[in-house]
Amino acid sequence: MGTVVISLDAELGWGFHDLESPPQHRVESGRSGWQAMLDSLAEYDIPATWAVVGHLMLESCDGEHADHPAPAGWFERERTAWRDRPDLRFGRDLVEGILEAEPDHEFASHSFSHVLFDDPATSRSLADAEIARSVEIAAEWGQTVDSFIYPRNAVGHRDVLAEHGITAYRGRSPTADGARGVVDSVLTDRSMLVEPSIDEYGLVNIPASLFCFGFEGSARTIAESVWADPMVVVARRGIDQAAHGDGVFHMWLHPNNLTHERDDRRMRAILEYVDRRRRETDLTVETMGDIASRFRESAPIAQPSPAAYSQSGP
């Protein structure tokens, strides 16, 4: 019996605040895409793992964050260009939508301010502050954090996650990302299923199978004009493999990927197919937390050596 997992990187402006020229169409689509995904998941009764940037849960801030060990200038855009854009910096209403939704979504962390954990400039103290602050804010909302999604999938400082009680993270996809990976999936019969594993810190790594927006631009437009949305085709293949196999098909996206009506149609088509195959077969839909809990019960956890905790591994 296989399972489908959907995880979302919920970040609004924080996913782009460190970029010199943020993609404006995506920056402005964060809120509408977030609500569209909540609505579609509710329609098909599909739970998902929502990894939220902790800053979005604040009611307000001075933009300084003097007690946070971030590099100089890290919060500059919040204080300048986006000073009058609370809709990009805060999202308490959207987070409430996750917590109040049916089905029962998993609340997860996407760090406090979208720091890149594999950057040499990200010290262990900064990683610790990012995790500690996000866990603290979640607790203020009555939420515990079991799962973590690394900003831009930049895996690092896994020991810090474990020390703060996090049990799972989304690992890198074992296959190529982007258009190349999509084409490979269409032309070959390779399995898109992944197997969770437990690392030396006791964390369950649940690798990604498919980024739902890995085939965009002119190539997508041409493909849709003569054939069909290639991402829907590939997603259906992975869903079918999970329906008849024993692995995990793990799809992921950002709400801000939904910038156009055709993006909404893509995700609705994928979710509709998940729901259909779930009713026709033994396919299950789980969150990252569900899988981690089940996997930790059945698999032995490797005991980290003292050296493993003395330094941060990638």
XYZ file of N, CA, C and O in Angstrom, residues 48-211:
656
model
N -2.601 18.110 3.961
C -1.260 18.419 3.463
C -0.392 18.920 4.605
O -0.893 19.281 5.679
N 0.895 18.919 4.379
C 1.844 19.496 5.333
C 2.142 20.924 4.901
O 2.683 21.153 3.818
N 1.744 21.876 5.738
C 1.969 23.295 5.464
C 3.153 23.770 6.313
O 3.044 23.868 7.539
N 4.262 24.057 5.669
C 5.444 24.552 6.372
C 5.444 26.074 6.301
O 5.598 26.661 5.233
N 5.268 26.708 7.449
C 5.018 28.149 7.519
C 6.250 28.894 8.038
O 6.856 28.481 9.034
N 6.610 29.985 7.379
C 7.650 30.877 7.894
C 7.122 31.529 9.168
O 6.053 32.154 9.170
N 7.872 31.393 10.251
C 7.391 31.832 11.552
C 7.028 33.297 11.644
O 6.096 33.672 12.366
N 7.760 34.157 10.928
C 7.489 35.595 11.004
C 6.060 35.920 10.596
O 5.484 36.906 11.082
N 5.478 35.121 9.713
C 4.117 35.377 9.258
C 3.111 35.328 10.390
O 2.032 35.917 10.298
N 3.458 34.656 11.483
C 2.530 34.468 12.591
C 2.595 35.588 13.620
O 1.818 35.604 14.573
N 3.547 36.518 13.434
C 3.628 37.669 14.338
C 2.499 38.636 14.037
O 2.043 38.767 12.896
N 2.076 39.352 15.059
C 1.054 40.375 14.847
C 1.682 41.654 14.316
O 1.083 42.367 13.502
N 2.910 41.947 14.752
C 3.636 43.124 14.285
C 5.094 42.976 14.693
O 5.444 42.086 15.474
N 5.942 43.849 14.150
C 7.348 43.889 14.555
C 7.932 45.223 14.124
O 7.339 45.949 13.315
N 9.103 45.557 14.646
C 9.736 46.822 14.302
C 10.637 46.726 13.078
O 11.212 47.714 12.640
N 10.775 45.516 12.528
C 11.632 45.332 11.374
C 13.108 45.274 11.696
O 13.935 45.099 10.796
N 13.459 45.397 12.960
C 14.866 45.410 13.362
C 15.348 44.028 13.791
O 16.415 43.580 13.408
N 14.559 43.366 14.640
C 14.912 42.038 15.159
C 16.323 42.049 15.753
O 17.179 41.222 15.397
N 16.532 42.987 16.653
C 17.866 43.199 17.227
C 18.387 41.989 17.983
O 19.605 41.812 18.101
N 17.488 41.158 18.491
C 17.921 39.998 19.271
C 18.134 38.762 18.403
O 18.407 37.673 18.920
N 18.020 38.920 17.099
C 18.183 37.795 16.183
C 19.571 37.866 15.545
O 19.953 38.914 15.007
N 20.354 36.777 15.567
C 21.738 36.821 15.075
C 21.871 36.731 13.567
O 22.785 36.074 13.047
N 20.970 37.382 12.839
C 21.023 37.343 11.379
C 22.133 38.260 10.868
O 22.521 39.220 11.539
N 22.642 37.996 9.666
C 23.676 38.877 9.093
C 23.149 40.298 8.930
O 21.937 40.526 8.811
N 24.037 41.240 8.911
C 23.656 42.642 8.725
C 22.880 42.796 7.423
O 23.269 42.259 6.380
N 21.779 43.510 7.491
C 20.976 43.767 6.302
C 19.955 42.693 5.969
O 19.202 42.844 5.002
N 19.903 41.607 6.768
C 19.001 40.513 6.452
C 17.540 40.948 6.428
O 16.750 40.493 5.601
N 17.164 41.851 7.310
C 15.772 42.315 7.380
C 15.581 43.683 6.719
O 14.584 44.354 6.964
N 16.523 44.062 5.875
C 16.477 45.411 5.292
C 15.235 45.634 4.441
O 14.607 46.703 4.513
N 14.859 44.676 3.614
C 13.696 44.882 2.747
C 12.426 45.072 3.571
O 11.538 45.844 3.197
N 12.351 44.377 4.707
C 11.196 44.541 5.577
C 11.115 45.965 6.107
O 10.024 46.520 6.275
N 12.267 46.573 6.338
C 12.296 47.936 6.896
C 12.164 49.017 5.831
O 11.848 50.162 6.154
N 12.404 48.652 4.556
C 12.444 49.667 3.497
C 11.347 49.432 2.460
O 10.231 49.917 2.607
N 11.660 48.676 1.416
C 10.738 48.520 0.296
C 9.399 47.924 0.704
O 8.360 48.263 0.130
N 9.417 47.020 1.704
C 8.177 46.377 2.117
C 7.662 46.898 3.457
O 6.814 46.262 4.082
N 8.143 48.042 3.863
C 7.704 48.590 5.145
C 6.193 48.797 5.171
O 5.547 48.586 6.206
N 5.626 49.230 4.034
C 4.189 49.476 3.954
C 3.449 48.319 3.288
O 2.344 48.504 2.773
N 4.048 47.135 3.343
C 3.408 45.949 2.772
C 3.259 44.857 3.824
O 3.871 43.793 3.749
N 2.426 45.108 4.825
C 2.211 44.062 5.844
C 1.634 42.789 5.250
O 1.788 41.708 5.830
N 0.993 42.898 4.094
C 0.422 41.708 3.454
C 1.500 40.737 2.981
O 1.225 39.550 2.785
N 2.728 41.218 2.820
C 3.838 40.356 2.423
C 4.633 39.856 3.618
O 5.329 38.841 3.526
N 4.538 40.545 4.747
C 5.358 40.240 5.925
C 4.619 39.450 6.992
O 5.240 38.745 7.788
N 3.291 39.575 7.011
C 2.477 38.919 8.033
C 1.351 38.122 7.364
O 0.848 38.519 6.315
N 0.961 37.027 8.016
C -0.098 36.209 7.431
C -0.907 35.459 8.463
O -1.253 34.289 8.273
N -1.225 36.133 9.559
C -1.955 35.458 10.636
C -3.306 34.929 10.154
O -3.742 33.842 10.554
N -3.973 35.662 9.283
C -5.264 35.223 8.770
C -5.120 33.944 7.944
O -5.955 33.034 8.027
N -4.058 33.853 7.171
C -3.832 32.671 6.348
C -3.449 31.458 7.198
O -3.866 30.329 6.921
N -2.640 31.690 8.225
C -2.266 30.601 9.127
C -3.505 30.081 9.851
O -3.681 28.867 10.024
N -4.382 30.986 10.267
C -5.627 30.561 10.896
C -6.444 29.694 9.945
O -7.105 28.737 10.365
N -6.361 30.004 8.651
C -7.070 29.201 7.667
C -6.576 27.768 7.640
O -7.364 26.821 7.460
N -5.265 27.579 7.815
C -4.706 26.223 7.877
C -5.222 25.495 9.111
O -5.665 24.341 9.045
N -5.154 26.170 10.248
C -5.488 25.528 11.518
C -6.982 25.233 11.658
O -7.364 24.300 12.367
N -7.803 26.001 10.977
C -9.252 25.818 11.078
C -9.819 24.950 9.961
O -11.008 24.637 9.959
N -8.970 24.555 9.032
C -9.454 23.866 7.837
C -9.855 22.432 8.121
O -9.404 21.796 9.064
N -10.727 21.956 7.284
C -11.004 20.532 7.143
C -10.571 20.200 5.722
O -10.985 20.870 4.781
N -9.745 19.178 5.569
C -9.264 18.182 6.512
C -8.217 18.718 7.479
O -7.905 19.916 7.468
N -7.665 17.810 8.267
C -6.726 18.160 9.324
C -5.312 18.264 8.753
O -4.579 17.282 8.655
N -4.903 19.478 8.387
C -3.562 19.680 7.845
C -2.518 19.613 8.953
O -2.806 19.879 10.129
N -1.297 19.281 8.560
C -0.184 19.335 9.496
C 0.446 20.724 9.459
O 0.760 21.251 8.391
N 0.654 21.298 10.638
C 1.375 22.561 10.748
C 2.859 22.245 10.919
O 3.250 21.539 11.841
N 3.684 22.744 10.023
C 5.116 22.489 10.060
C 5.867 23.817 9.978
O 5.265 24.883 9.825
N 7.187 23.752 10.077
C 8.011 24.962 10.068
C 8.796 25.098 8.771
O 9.285 24.112 8.216
N 8.922 26.348 8.345
C 9.765 26.713 7.195
C 10.806 27.736 7.653
O 11.197 28.605 6.890
N 11.201 27.618 8.934
C 12.146 28.522 9.621
C 11.432 29.803 10.050
O 10.230 29.959 9.820
N 12.166 30.712 10.657
C 11.566 31.972 11.101
C 11.594 33.036 10.016
O 10.610 33.752 9.824
N 12.703 33.144 9.283
C 12.805 34.216 8.284
C 13.425 33.748 6.971
O 13.977 34.539 6.226
N 13.324 32.450 6.692
C 13.758 31.882 5.408
C 15.269 31.956 5.212
O 15.774 32.198 4.115
N 16.010 31.686 6.259
C 17.470 31.595 6.180
C 17.855 30.317 5.438
O 17.188 29.287 5.566
N 18.928 30.369 4.658
C 19.404 29.198 3.924
C 20.364 28.411 4.802
O 21.448 28.885 5.144
N 19.988 27.207 5.146
C 20.720 26.431 6.139
C 22.015 25.821 5.617
O 22.831 25.361 6.407
N 22.225 25.810 4.296
C 23.479 25.282 3.778
C 24.473 26.380 3.424
O 25.570 26.107 2.949
N 24.103 27.631 3.675
C 24.986 28.763 3.389
C 26.106 28.796 4.431
O 25.838 28.716 5.634
N 27.366 28.924 4.008
C 28.454 29.016 4.978
C 28.275 30.156 5.976
O 28.792 30.101 7.097
N 27.523 31.184 5.569
C 27.288 32.321 6.466
C 26.254 32.006 7.539
O 26.099 32.772 8.497
N 25.548 30.895 7.382
C 24.554 30.504 8.380
C 25.249 29.696 9.469
O 25.489 28.493 9.323
N 25.569 30.377 10.555
C 26.241 29.719 11.676
C 25.259 28.817 12.417
O 24.042 28.891 12.235
N 25.813 27.991 13.278
C 24.953 27.134 14.073
C 24.052 27.962 14.986
O 22.892 27.613 15.214
N 24.568 29.066 15.505
C 23.752 29.912 16.377
C 22.604 30.543 15.610
O 21.497 30.698 16.151
N 22.818 30.898 14.350
C 21.738 31.456 13.540
C 20.699 30.375 13.240
O 19.492 30.625 13.346
N 21.148 29.186 12.867
C 20.214 28.092 12.622
C 19.393 27.795 13.875
O 18.173 27.588 13.810
N 20.054 27.798 15.027
C 19.364 27.544 16.288
C 18.314 28.614 16.566
O 17.197 28.308 16.986
N 18.673 29.872 16.307
C 17.729 30.967 16.540
C 16.522 30.859 15.609
O 15.380 31.118 16.009
N 16.758 30.486 14.358
C 15.672 30.348 13.388
C 14.688 29.257 13.817
O 13.470 29.432 13.735
N 15.230 28.126 14.260
C 14.354 27.023 14.671
C 13.682 27.351 15.998
O 12.465 27.164 16.165
N 14.461 27.846 16.957
C 13.914 28.132 18.285
C 12.771 29.143 18.199
O 11.720 28.972 18.835
N 12.964 30.194 17.395
C 11.932 31.230 17.299
C 10.673 30.685 16.634
O 9.549 30.979 17.055
N 10.845 29.881 15.585
C 9.662 29.353 14.907
C 8.899 28.374 15.792
O 7.662 28.370 15.811
N 9.618 27.555 16.559
C 8.964 26.623 17.479
C 8.263 27.382 18.603
O 7.151 27.033 19.017
N 8.898 28.439 19.065
C 8.318 29.261 20.140
C 7.024 29.921 19.688
O 6.013 29.929 20.415
N 7.030 30.487 18.494
C 5.827 31.148 17.983
C 4.719 30.124 17.768
O 3.543 30.378 18.080
N 5.071 28.951 17.250
C 4.065 27.902 17.056
C 3.421 27.526 18.384
O 2.203 27.336 18.466
N 4.235 27.419 19.443
C 3.703 27.073 20.763
C 2.726 28.132 21.249
O 1.720 27.811 21.911
N 2.998 29.402 20.932
C 2.082 30.482 21.317
C 0.730 30.321 20.631
O -0.287 30.808 21.130
N 0.724 29.640 19.500
C -0.511 29.367 18.769
C -1.087 27.994 19.144
O -2.045 27.532 18.523
N -0.480 27.343 20.133
C -0.952 26.034 20.553
C -0.547 24.912 19.630
O -1.180 23.844 19.640
N 0.527 25.114 18.848
C 0.952 24.117 17.880
C 2.328 23.558 18.227
O 3.202 24.286 18.698
N 2.507 22.279 17.992
C 3.831 21.674 18.073
C 4.362 21.508 16.653
O 3.582 21.440 15.691
N 5.674 21.447 16.530
C 6.303 21.325 15.218
C 7.013 19.980 15.130
O 7.995 19.742 15.830
N 6.521 19.108 14.281
C 7.144 17.809 14.065
C 7.964 17.766 12.774
O 8.937 17.021 12.680
N 7.550 18.541 11.787
C 8.195 18.482 10.466
C 8.784 19.827 10.084
O 8.277 20.884 10.472
N 9.847 19.766 9.292
C 10.552 20.970 8.853
C 10.839 20.874 7.366
O 11.236 19.815 6.868
N 10.625 21.978 6.668
C 10.986 22.066 5.257
C 12.031 23.165 5.120
O 11.803 24.316 5.505
N 13.171 22.778 4.593
C 14.283 23.718 4.464
C 13.997 24.765 3.389
O 13.577 24.420 2.281
N 14.226 26.046 3.692
C 14.107 27.077 2.655
C 14.986 26.733 1.461
O 16.167 26.419 1.602
N 14.379 26.761 0.276
C 15.032 26.416 -0.990
C 15.686 25.038 -0.948
O 16.656 24.779 -1.639
N 15.150 24.182 -0.103
C 15.635 22.797 0.011
C 17.121 22.719 0.352
O 17.792 21.735 0.014
N 17.615 23.740 1.042
C 19.026 23.805 1.414
C 19.232 23.095 2.750
O 19.157 23.711 3.818
N 19.476 21.801 2.705
C 19.583 20.981 3.910
C 20.882 21.279 4.659
O 21.963 21.323 4.064
N 20.770 21.474 5.945
C 21.932 21.715 6.788
C 21.526 21.821 8.247
O 20.349 21.973 8.567
N 22.497 21.711 9.155
C 22.258 21.848 10.596
C 21.126 20.924 11.060
O 20.270 21.316 11.853
N 21.183 19.678 10.617
C 20.128 18.734 10.992
C 20.118 18.457 12.495
O 19.076 18.169 13.083
N 21.287 18.542 13.107
C 21.350 18.308 14.549
C 20.523 19.326 15.322
O 19.949 19.019 16.360
N 20.441 20.559 14.799
C 19.655 21.606 15.456
C 18.172 21.258 15.411
O 17.445 21.467 16.392
N 17.719 20.727 14.298
C 16.319 20.301 14.216
C 16.011 19.271 15.297
O 15.008 19.380 16.013
N 16.892 18.283 15.418
C 16.659 17.215 16.392
C 16.629 17.749 17.815
O 15.805 17.330 18.634
N 17.507 18.697 18.112
C 17.573 19.246 19.468
C 16.309 20.015 19.837
O 16.001 20.171 21.023
N 15.572 20.487 18.841
C 14.330 21.223 19.112
C 13.092 20.350 18.958
O 11.970 20.868 18.899
N 13.285 19.035 18.921
C 12.153 18.126 18.930
C 11.515 17.858 17.591
O 10.472 17.190 17.516
N 12.101 18.375 16.514
C 11.576 18.103 15.181
C 11.943 16.670 14.806
O 13.036 16.184 15.122
N 11.039 15.982 14.132
C 11.260 14.564 13.848
C 11.404 14.252 12.360
O 11.824 13.137 12.019
N 11.060 15.184 11.471
C 11.105 14.865 10.044
C 11.454 16.105 9.230
O 11.197 17.237 9.640
N 12.035 15.864 8.069
C 12.286 16.959 7.124
C 12.134 16.426 5.709
O 12.193 15.214 5.466
N 11.913 17.349 4.795
C 11.819 16.975 3.382
C 13.208 17.030 2.772
O 13.819 18.089 2.675
N 13.706 15.867 2.360
C 15.023 15.794 1.758
C 14.980 16.125 0.278
O 13.918 16.235 -0.340
N 16.148 16.276 -0.291
C 16.253 16.573 -1.717
C 15.741 15.411 -2.550
O 15.861 14.255 -2.181
N 15.211 15.743 -3.714
C 14.727 14.712 -4.633
C 15.903 13.902 -5.171
O 16.954 14.457 -5.496
N 15.743 12.577 -5.275
C 16.822 11.747 -5.815
C 16.961 11.858 -7.325
O 17.906 11.322 -7.912
N 16.032 12.561 -7.987
C 16.079 12.713 -9.439
C 16.265 14.176 -9.807
O 16.191 15.068 -8.955
N 16.495 14.423 -11.077
C 16.727 15.784 -11.555
C 15.489 16.643 -11.367
O 14.355 16.181 -11.521
N 15.705 17.915 -11.018
C 14.609 18.858 -10.886
C 14.344 19.544 -12.227
O 15.114 19.428 -13.181
N 13.265 20.305 -12.275
C 12.986 21.131 -13.436
C 12.553 20.339 -14.654
O 12.127 19.180 -14.581
N 12.674 20.981 -15.822
C 12.189 20.411 -17.071
C 12.867 19.087 -17.389
O 12.235 18.148 -17.891
N 14.166 18.988 -17.088
C 14.880 17.741 -17.382
C 14.254 16.565 -16.629
O 14.044 15.496 -17.198
N 13.968 16.770 -15.358
C 13.373 15.703 -14.572
C 11.995 15.329 -15.083
O 11.622 14.148 -15.092
N 11.218 16.329 -15.528
C 9.881 16.050 -16.049
C 9.974 15.230 -17.326
O 9.258 14.237 -17.511
N 10.867 15.645 -18.228
C 11.028 14.916 -19.492
C 11.491 13.485 -19.228
O 10.981 12.534 -19.828
N 12.442 13.319 -18.319
C 12.912 11.975 -17.978
C 11.771 11.117 -17.463
O 11.672 9.923 -17.796
N 10.897 11.718 -16.649
C 9.788 10.962 -16.078
C 8.781 10.553 -17.145
O 8.182 9.477 -17.071
N 8.587 11.419 -18.152
C 7.641 11.111 -19.224
C 8.189 10.016 -20.138
O 7.464 9.124 -20.584
N 9.492 10.065 -20.420
C 10.088 9.169 -21.410
C 10.544 7.837 -20.837
O 10.796 6.896 -21.597
N 10.676 7.746 -19.532
C 11.155 6.506 -18.928
C 10.098 5.918 -18.005
O 9.123 6.569 -17.648
N 10.334 4.695 -17.600
C 9.405 4.015 -16.690
C 9.939 3.976 -15.263
O 9.499 3.154 -14.453
N 10.873 4.841 -14.956
C 11.485 4.807 -13.625
C 10.438 5.082 -12.551
O 9.455 5.800 -12.764
N 10.681 4.524 -11.398
C 9.782 4.752 -10.271
C 9.967 6.163 -9.719
O 11.087 6.665 -9.609
N 8.871 6.793 -9.369
C 8.901 8.114 -8.758
C 8.671 8.032 -7.249
O 8.576 9.050 -6.582
N 8.580 6.815 -6.746
C 8.348 6.636 -5.325
C 9.656 6.778 -4.552
O 10.728 6.428 -5.041
N 9.562 7.287 -3.342
C 10.729 7.439 -2.478
C 10.501 6.648 -1.198
O 9.365 6.324 -0.836
N 11.599 6.349 -0.533
C 11.536 5.612 0.727
C 12.070 6.500 1.851
O 13.186 7.014 1.757
N 11.308 6.705 2.905
C 11.833 7.461 4.057
C 13.009 6.722 4.677
O 13.129 5.500 4.555
N 13.865 7.464 5.337
C 14.996 6.859 6.045
C 15.266 7.676 7.306
O 14.887 8.851 7.389
N 15.917 7.049 8.266
C 16.244 7.722 9.523
C 17.737 8.030 9.540
O 18.561 7.133 9.326
N 18.077 9.279 9.776
C 19.481 9.655 9.760
C 20.110 9.502 11.140
O 19.484 9.024 12.091
N 21.366 9.929 11.251
C 22.104 9.730 12.498
C 21.600 10.586 13.652
O 22.002 10.388 14.800
N 20.714 11.542 13.375
C 20.148 12.375 14.438
C 18.756 11.907 14.847
O 18.084 12.552 15.652
N 18.300 10.793 14.258
C 16.970 10.296 14.555
C 15.874 10.975 13.767
O 14.690 10.769 14.039
N 16.250 11.784 12.776
C 15.276 12.471 11.941
C 14.854 11.588 10.776
O 15.677 10.898 10.175
N 13.578 11.637 10.439
C 13.082 10.906 9.283
C 13.180 11.808 8.057
O 12.550 12.869 7.997
N 13.964 11.378 7.099
C 14.105 12.089 5.839
C 13.044 11.566 4.878
O 13.031 10.385 4.538
N 12.143 12.458 4.456
C 11.099 12.099 3.503
C 11.394 12.857 2.212
O 10.974 14.007 2.040
N 12.154 12.258 1.307
C 12.590 12.986 0.109
C 11.424 13.431 -0.759
O 10.348 12.827 -0.759
N 11.666 14.482 -1.518
C 10.681 14.934 -2.493
C 10.695 14.012 -3.700
O 11.735 13.466 -4.074
N 9.535 13.818 -4.295
C 9.423 13.072 -5.551
C 9.268 14.000 -6.736
O 9.873 13.799 -7.787
N 8.445 15.052 -6.563
C 8.089 15.895 -7.698
C 7.768 17.308 -7.245
O 6.925 17.507 -6.363
N 8.436 18.291 -7.851
C 8.068 19.696 -7.689
C 6.979 19.980 -8.718
O 7.190 19.808 -9.925
